[in-house]
mmCIF file of C-alpha atoms in Angstrom:
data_model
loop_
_atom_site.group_PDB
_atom_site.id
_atom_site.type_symbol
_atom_site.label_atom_id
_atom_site.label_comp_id
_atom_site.label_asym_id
_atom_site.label_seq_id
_atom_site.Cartn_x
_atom_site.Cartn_y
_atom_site.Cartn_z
ATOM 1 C CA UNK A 257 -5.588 9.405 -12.195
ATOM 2 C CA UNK A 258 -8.955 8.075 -11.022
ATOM 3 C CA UNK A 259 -8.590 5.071 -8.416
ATOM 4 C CA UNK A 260 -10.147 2.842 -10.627
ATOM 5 C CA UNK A 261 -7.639 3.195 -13.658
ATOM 6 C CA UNK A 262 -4.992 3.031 -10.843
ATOM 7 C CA UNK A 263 -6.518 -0.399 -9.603
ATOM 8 C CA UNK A 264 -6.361 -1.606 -13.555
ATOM 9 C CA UNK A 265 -2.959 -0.726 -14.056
ATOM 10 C CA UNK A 266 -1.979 -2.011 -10.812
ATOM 11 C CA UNK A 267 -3.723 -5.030 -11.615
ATOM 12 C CA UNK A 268 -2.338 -5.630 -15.480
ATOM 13 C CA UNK A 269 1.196 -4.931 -13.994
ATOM 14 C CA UNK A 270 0.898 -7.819 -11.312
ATOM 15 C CA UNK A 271 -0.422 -10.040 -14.193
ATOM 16 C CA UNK A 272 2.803 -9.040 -16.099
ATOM 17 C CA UNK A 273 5.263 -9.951 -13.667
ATOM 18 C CA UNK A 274 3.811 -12.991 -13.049
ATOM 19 C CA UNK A 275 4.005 -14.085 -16.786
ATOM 20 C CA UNK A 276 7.197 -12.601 -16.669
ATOM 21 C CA UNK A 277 8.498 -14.913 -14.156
ATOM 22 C CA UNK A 278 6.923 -18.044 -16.052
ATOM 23 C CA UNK A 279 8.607 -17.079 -19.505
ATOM 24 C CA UNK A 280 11.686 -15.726 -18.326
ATOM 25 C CA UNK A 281 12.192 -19.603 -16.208
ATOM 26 C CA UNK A 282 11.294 -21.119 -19.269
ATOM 27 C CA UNK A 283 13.051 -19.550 -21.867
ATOM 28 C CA UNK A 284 15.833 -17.091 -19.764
ATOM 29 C CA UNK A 285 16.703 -13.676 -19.738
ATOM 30 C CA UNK A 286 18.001 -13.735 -23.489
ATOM 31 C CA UNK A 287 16.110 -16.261 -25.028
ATOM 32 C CA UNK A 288 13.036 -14.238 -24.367
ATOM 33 C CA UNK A 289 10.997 -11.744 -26.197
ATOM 34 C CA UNK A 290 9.208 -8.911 -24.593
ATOM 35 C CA UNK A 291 6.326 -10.108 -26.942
ATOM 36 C CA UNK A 292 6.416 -13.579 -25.343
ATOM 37 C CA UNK A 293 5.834 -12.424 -22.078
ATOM 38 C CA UNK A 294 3.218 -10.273 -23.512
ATOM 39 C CA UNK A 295 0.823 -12.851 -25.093
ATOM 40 C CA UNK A 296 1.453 -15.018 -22.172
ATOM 41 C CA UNK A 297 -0.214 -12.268 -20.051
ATOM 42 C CA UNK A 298 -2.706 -11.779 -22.841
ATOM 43 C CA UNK A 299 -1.791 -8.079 -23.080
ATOM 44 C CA UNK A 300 -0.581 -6.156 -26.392
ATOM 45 C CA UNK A 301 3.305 -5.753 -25.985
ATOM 46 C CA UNK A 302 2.987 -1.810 -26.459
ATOM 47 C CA UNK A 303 0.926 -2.201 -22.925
ATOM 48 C CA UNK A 304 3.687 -4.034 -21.557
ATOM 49 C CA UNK A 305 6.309 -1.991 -22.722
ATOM 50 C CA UNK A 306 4.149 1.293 -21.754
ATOM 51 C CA UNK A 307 4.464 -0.846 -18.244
ATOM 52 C CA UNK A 308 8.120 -1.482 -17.900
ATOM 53 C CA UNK A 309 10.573 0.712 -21.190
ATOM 54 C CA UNK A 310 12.691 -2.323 -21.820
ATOM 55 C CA UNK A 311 13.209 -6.142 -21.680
ATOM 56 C CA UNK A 312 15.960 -5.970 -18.714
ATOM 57 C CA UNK A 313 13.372 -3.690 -16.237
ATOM 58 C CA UNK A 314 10.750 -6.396 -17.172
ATOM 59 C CA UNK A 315 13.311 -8.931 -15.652
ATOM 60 C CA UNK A 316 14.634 -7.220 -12.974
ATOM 61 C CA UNK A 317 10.676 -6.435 -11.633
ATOM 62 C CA UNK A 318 10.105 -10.386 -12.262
ATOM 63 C CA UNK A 319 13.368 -10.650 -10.230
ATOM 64 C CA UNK A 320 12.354 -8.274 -7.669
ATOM 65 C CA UNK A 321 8.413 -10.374 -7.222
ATOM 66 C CA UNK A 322 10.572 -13.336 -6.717
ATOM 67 C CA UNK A 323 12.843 -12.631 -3.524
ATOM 68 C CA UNK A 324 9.610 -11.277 -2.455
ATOM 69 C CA UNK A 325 7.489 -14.542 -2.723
ATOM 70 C CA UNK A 326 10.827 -15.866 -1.583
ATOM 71 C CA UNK A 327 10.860 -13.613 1.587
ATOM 72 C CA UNK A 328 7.326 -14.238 2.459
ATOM 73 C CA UNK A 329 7.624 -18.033 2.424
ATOM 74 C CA UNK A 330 10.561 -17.524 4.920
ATOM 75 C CA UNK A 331 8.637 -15.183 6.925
ATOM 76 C CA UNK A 332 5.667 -18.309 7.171
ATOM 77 C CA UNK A 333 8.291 -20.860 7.751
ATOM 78 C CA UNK A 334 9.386 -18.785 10.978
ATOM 79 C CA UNK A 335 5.874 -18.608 12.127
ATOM 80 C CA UNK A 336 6.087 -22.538 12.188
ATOM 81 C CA UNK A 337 8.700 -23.091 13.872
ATOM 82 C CA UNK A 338 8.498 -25.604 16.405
ATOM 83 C CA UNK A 339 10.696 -23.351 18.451
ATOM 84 C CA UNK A 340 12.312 -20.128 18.761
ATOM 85 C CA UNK A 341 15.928 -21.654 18.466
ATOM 86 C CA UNK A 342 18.194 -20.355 16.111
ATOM 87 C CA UNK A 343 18.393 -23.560 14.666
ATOM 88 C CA UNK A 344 14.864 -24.447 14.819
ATOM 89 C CA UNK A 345 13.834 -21.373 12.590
ATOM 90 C CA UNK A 346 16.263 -21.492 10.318
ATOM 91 C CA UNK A 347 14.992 -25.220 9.668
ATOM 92 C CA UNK A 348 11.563 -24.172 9.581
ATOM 93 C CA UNK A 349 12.568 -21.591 6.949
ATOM 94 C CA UNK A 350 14.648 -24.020 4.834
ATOM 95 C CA UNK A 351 11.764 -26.082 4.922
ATOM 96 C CA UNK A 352 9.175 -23.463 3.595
ATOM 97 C CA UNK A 353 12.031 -22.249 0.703
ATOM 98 C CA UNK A 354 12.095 -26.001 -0.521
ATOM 99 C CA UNK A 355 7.967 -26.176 -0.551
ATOM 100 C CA UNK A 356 8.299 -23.121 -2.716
ATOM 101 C CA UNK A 357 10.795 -23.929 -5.482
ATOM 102 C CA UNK A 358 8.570 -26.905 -5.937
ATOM 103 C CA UNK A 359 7.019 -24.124 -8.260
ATOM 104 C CA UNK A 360 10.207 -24.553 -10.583
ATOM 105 C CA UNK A 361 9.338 -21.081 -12.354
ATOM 106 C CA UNK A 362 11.245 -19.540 -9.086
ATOM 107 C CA UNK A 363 13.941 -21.834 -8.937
ATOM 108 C CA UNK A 364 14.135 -21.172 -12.941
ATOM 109 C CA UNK A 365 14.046 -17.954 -12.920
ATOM 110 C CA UNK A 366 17.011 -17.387 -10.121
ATOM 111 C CA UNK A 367 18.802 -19.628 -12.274
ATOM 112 C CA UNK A 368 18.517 -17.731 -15.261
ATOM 113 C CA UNK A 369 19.385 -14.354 -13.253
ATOM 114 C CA UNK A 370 22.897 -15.951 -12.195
ATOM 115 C CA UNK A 371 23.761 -16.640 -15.974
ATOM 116 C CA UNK A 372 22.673 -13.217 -16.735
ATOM 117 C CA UNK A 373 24.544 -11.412 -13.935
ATOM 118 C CA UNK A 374 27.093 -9.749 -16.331
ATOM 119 C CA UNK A 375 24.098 -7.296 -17.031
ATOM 120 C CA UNK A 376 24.159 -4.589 -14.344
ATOM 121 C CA UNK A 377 20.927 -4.475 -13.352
ATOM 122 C CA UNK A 378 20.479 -7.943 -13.072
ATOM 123 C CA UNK A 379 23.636 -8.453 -10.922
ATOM 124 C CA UNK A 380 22.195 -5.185 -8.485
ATOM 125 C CA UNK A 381 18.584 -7.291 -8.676
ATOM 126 C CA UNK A 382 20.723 -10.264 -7.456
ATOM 127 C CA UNK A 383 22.408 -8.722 -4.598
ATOM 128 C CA UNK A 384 19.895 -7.073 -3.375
ATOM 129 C CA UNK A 385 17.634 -9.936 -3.029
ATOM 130 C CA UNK A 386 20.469 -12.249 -1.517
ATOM 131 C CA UNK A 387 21.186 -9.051 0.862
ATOM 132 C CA UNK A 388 17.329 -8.413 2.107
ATOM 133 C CA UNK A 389 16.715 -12.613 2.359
ATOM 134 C CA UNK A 390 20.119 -12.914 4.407
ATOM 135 C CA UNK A 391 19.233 -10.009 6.683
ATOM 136 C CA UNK A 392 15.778 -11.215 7.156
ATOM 137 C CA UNK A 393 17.645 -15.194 7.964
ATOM 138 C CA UNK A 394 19.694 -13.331 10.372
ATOM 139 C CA UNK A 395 16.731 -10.825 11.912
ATOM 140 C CA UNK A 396 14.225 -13.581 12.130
ATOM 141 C CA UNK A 397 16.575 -16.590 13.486
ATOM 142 C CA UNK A 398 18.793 -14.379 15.686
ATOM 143 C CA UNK A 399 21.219 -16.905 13.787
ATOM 144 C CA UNK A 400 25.187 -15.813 13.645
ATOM 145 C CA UNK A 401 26.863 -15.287 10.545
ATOM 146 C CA UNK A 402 27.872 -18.741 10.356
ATOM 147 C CA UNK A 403 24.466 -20.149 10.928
ATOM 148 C CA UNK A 404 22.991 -18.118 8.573
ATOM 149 C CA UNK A 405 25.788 -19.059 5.905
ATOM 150 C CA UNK A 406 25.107 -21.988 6.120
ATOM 151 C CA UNK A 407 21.580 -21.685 5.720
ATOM 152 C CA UNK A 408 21.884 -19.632 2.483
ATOM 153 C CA UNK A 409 24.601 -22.175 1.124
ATOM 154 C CA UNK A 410 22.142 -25.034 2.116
ATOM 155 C CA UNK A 411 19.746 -23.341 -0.402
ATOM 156 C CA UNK A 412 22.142 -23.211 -2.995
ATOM 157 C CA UNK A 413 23.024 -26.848 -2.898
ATOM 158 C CA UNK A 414 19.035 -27.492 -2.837
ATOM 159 C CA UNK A 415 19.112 -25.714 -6.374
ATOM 160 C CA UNK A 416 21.766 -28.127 -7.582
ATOM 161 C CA UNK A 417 19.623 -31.118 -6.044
ATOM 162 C CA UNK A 418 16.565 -29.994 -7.341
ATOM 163 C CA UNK A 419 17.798 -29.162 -10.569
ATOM 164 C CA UNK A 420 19.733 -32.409 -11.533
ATOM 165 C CA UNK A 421 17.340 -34.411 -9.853
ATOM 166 C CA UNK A 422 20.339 -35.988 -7.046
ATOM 167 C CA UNK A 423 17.609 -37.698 -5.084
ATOM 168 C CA UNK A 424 16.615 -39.892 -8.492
ATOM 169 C CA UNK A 425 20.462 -40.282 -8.996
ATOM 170 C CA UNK A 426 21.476 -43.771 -7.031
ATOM 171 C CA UNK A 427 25.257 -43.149 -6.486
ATOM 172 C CA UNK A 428 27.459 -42.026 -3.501
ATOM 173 C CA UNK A 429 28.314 -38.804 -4.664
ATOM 174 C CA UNK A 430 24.528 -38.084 -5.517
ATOM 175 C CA UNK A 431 23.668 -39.460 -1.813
ATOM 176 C CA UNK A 432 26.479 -37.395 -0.723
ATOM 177 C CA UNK A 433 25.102 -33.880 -1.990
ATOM 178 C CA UNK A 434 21.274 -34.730 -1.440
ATOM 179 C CA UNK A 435 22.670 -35.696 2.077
ATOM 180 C CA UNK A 436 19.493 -34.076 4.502
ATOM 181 C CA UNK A 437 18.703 -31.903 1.450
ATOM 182 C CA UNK A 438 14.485 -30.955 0.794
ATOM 183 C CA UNK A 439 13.221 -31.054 -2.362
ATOM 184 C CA UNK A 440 10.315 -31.817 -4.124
ATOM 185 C CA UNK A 441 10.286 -35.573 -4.688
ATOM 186 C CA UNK A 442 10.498 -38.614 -2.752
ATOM 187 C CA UNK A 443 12.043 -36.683 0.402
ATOM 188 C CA UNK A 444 15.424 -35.882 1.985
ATOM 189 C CA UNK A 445 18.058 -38.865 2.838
ATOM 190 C CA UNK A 446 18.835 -38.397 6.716
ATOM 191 C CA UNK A 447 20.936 -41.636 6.666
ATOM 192 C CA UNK A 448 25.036 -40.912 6.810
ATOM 193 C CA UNK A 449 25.144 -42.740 3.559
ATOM 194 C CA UNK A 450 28.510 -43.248 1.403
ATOM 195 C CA UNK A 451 31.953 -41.907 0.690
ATOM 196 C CA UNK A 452 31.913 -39.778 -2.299
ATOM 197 C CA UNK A 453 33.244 -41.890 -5.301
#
């Protein structure tokens, strides 16, 4: 195949994904039609499924571009660090993942993977995303298991914060779970704040 066609189809497949990840966080793995993604991406759906042979390898690649975008904004939140402590990295990483889910498409789309995760391929997508980002937490921080546990867990609970909107959310238990937690909004709480009630 001449380099050029190689480049196009390269090119149209990167376009793809990318609409793939925008539909699939707005509508889910179910709710969404190969043929959505398609005129999102402004490409005839017998391109797209020339591209990728079914709906769940379309999500799966979507899947795949996210721990990727994921793994890069880690790999920039190391280089910021303000130190080469464990704990300074994996901070400086924590705060690059929250920047990123600011794009909610990525936080969306992970979302929509977990309530999909009785598909096969969607479930292997998932674990081996969460297995190359908590490897790379570990490589990059020189972090423990326990540190980096906690690190992956923090993200977690900055899904739930982000998703329900806990820093807009005035009560102890809210202030409890946003406790130190970035997002995109206002900013994190660092106060010790209240029981949970």
């Amino acid at each position: 195949m001449p380099r050029e066609m190689t480049s196009t189809a390269e090119a149209r497949k990167a376009t793809v994904i990318a609409s793939a990840i925008h539909v699939f966080a707005a509508s889910g793995y179910l709710g969404t039609p190969i043929t959505a993604v398609a005129e999102h991406a402004g490409i005839s759906p017998a391109y797209v499924f020339k591209l990728f042979p079914g709906k769940k390898q379309l999500f799966v690649a979507a899947l795949d571009r996210c721990f990727e975008l994921i793994q890069e904004a880690l790999a920039e939140g190391a280089e910021a660090a303000s130190s080469v402590e464990t704990e300074d990295v994996l901070d400086a990483m924590g705060g690059a993942y929250a920047d990123l889910i600011a794009d909610r498409d990525l936080l969306m789309l992970q979302v929509h993977a977990l309530s999909a995760a009785d598909v096969p391929e969607i479930r292997e997508a998932m674990r081996r995303g969460t297995a190359d980002l908590t490897r790379f937490a570990a490589d990059r921080s020189g972090g423990g298991a326990r540190q980096v546990q906690r690190f992956i867990a923090t993200g977690q609970l900055c899904h739930l914060v982000t998703m329900l909107e806990l820093d807009q959310v005035d009560q102890p238990w809210a202030r409890t779970l946003d406790l130190g937690i970035r997002h995109a909004g206002p900013g994190p709480r660092d106060d010790e704040g209240e029981g949970v009630d």
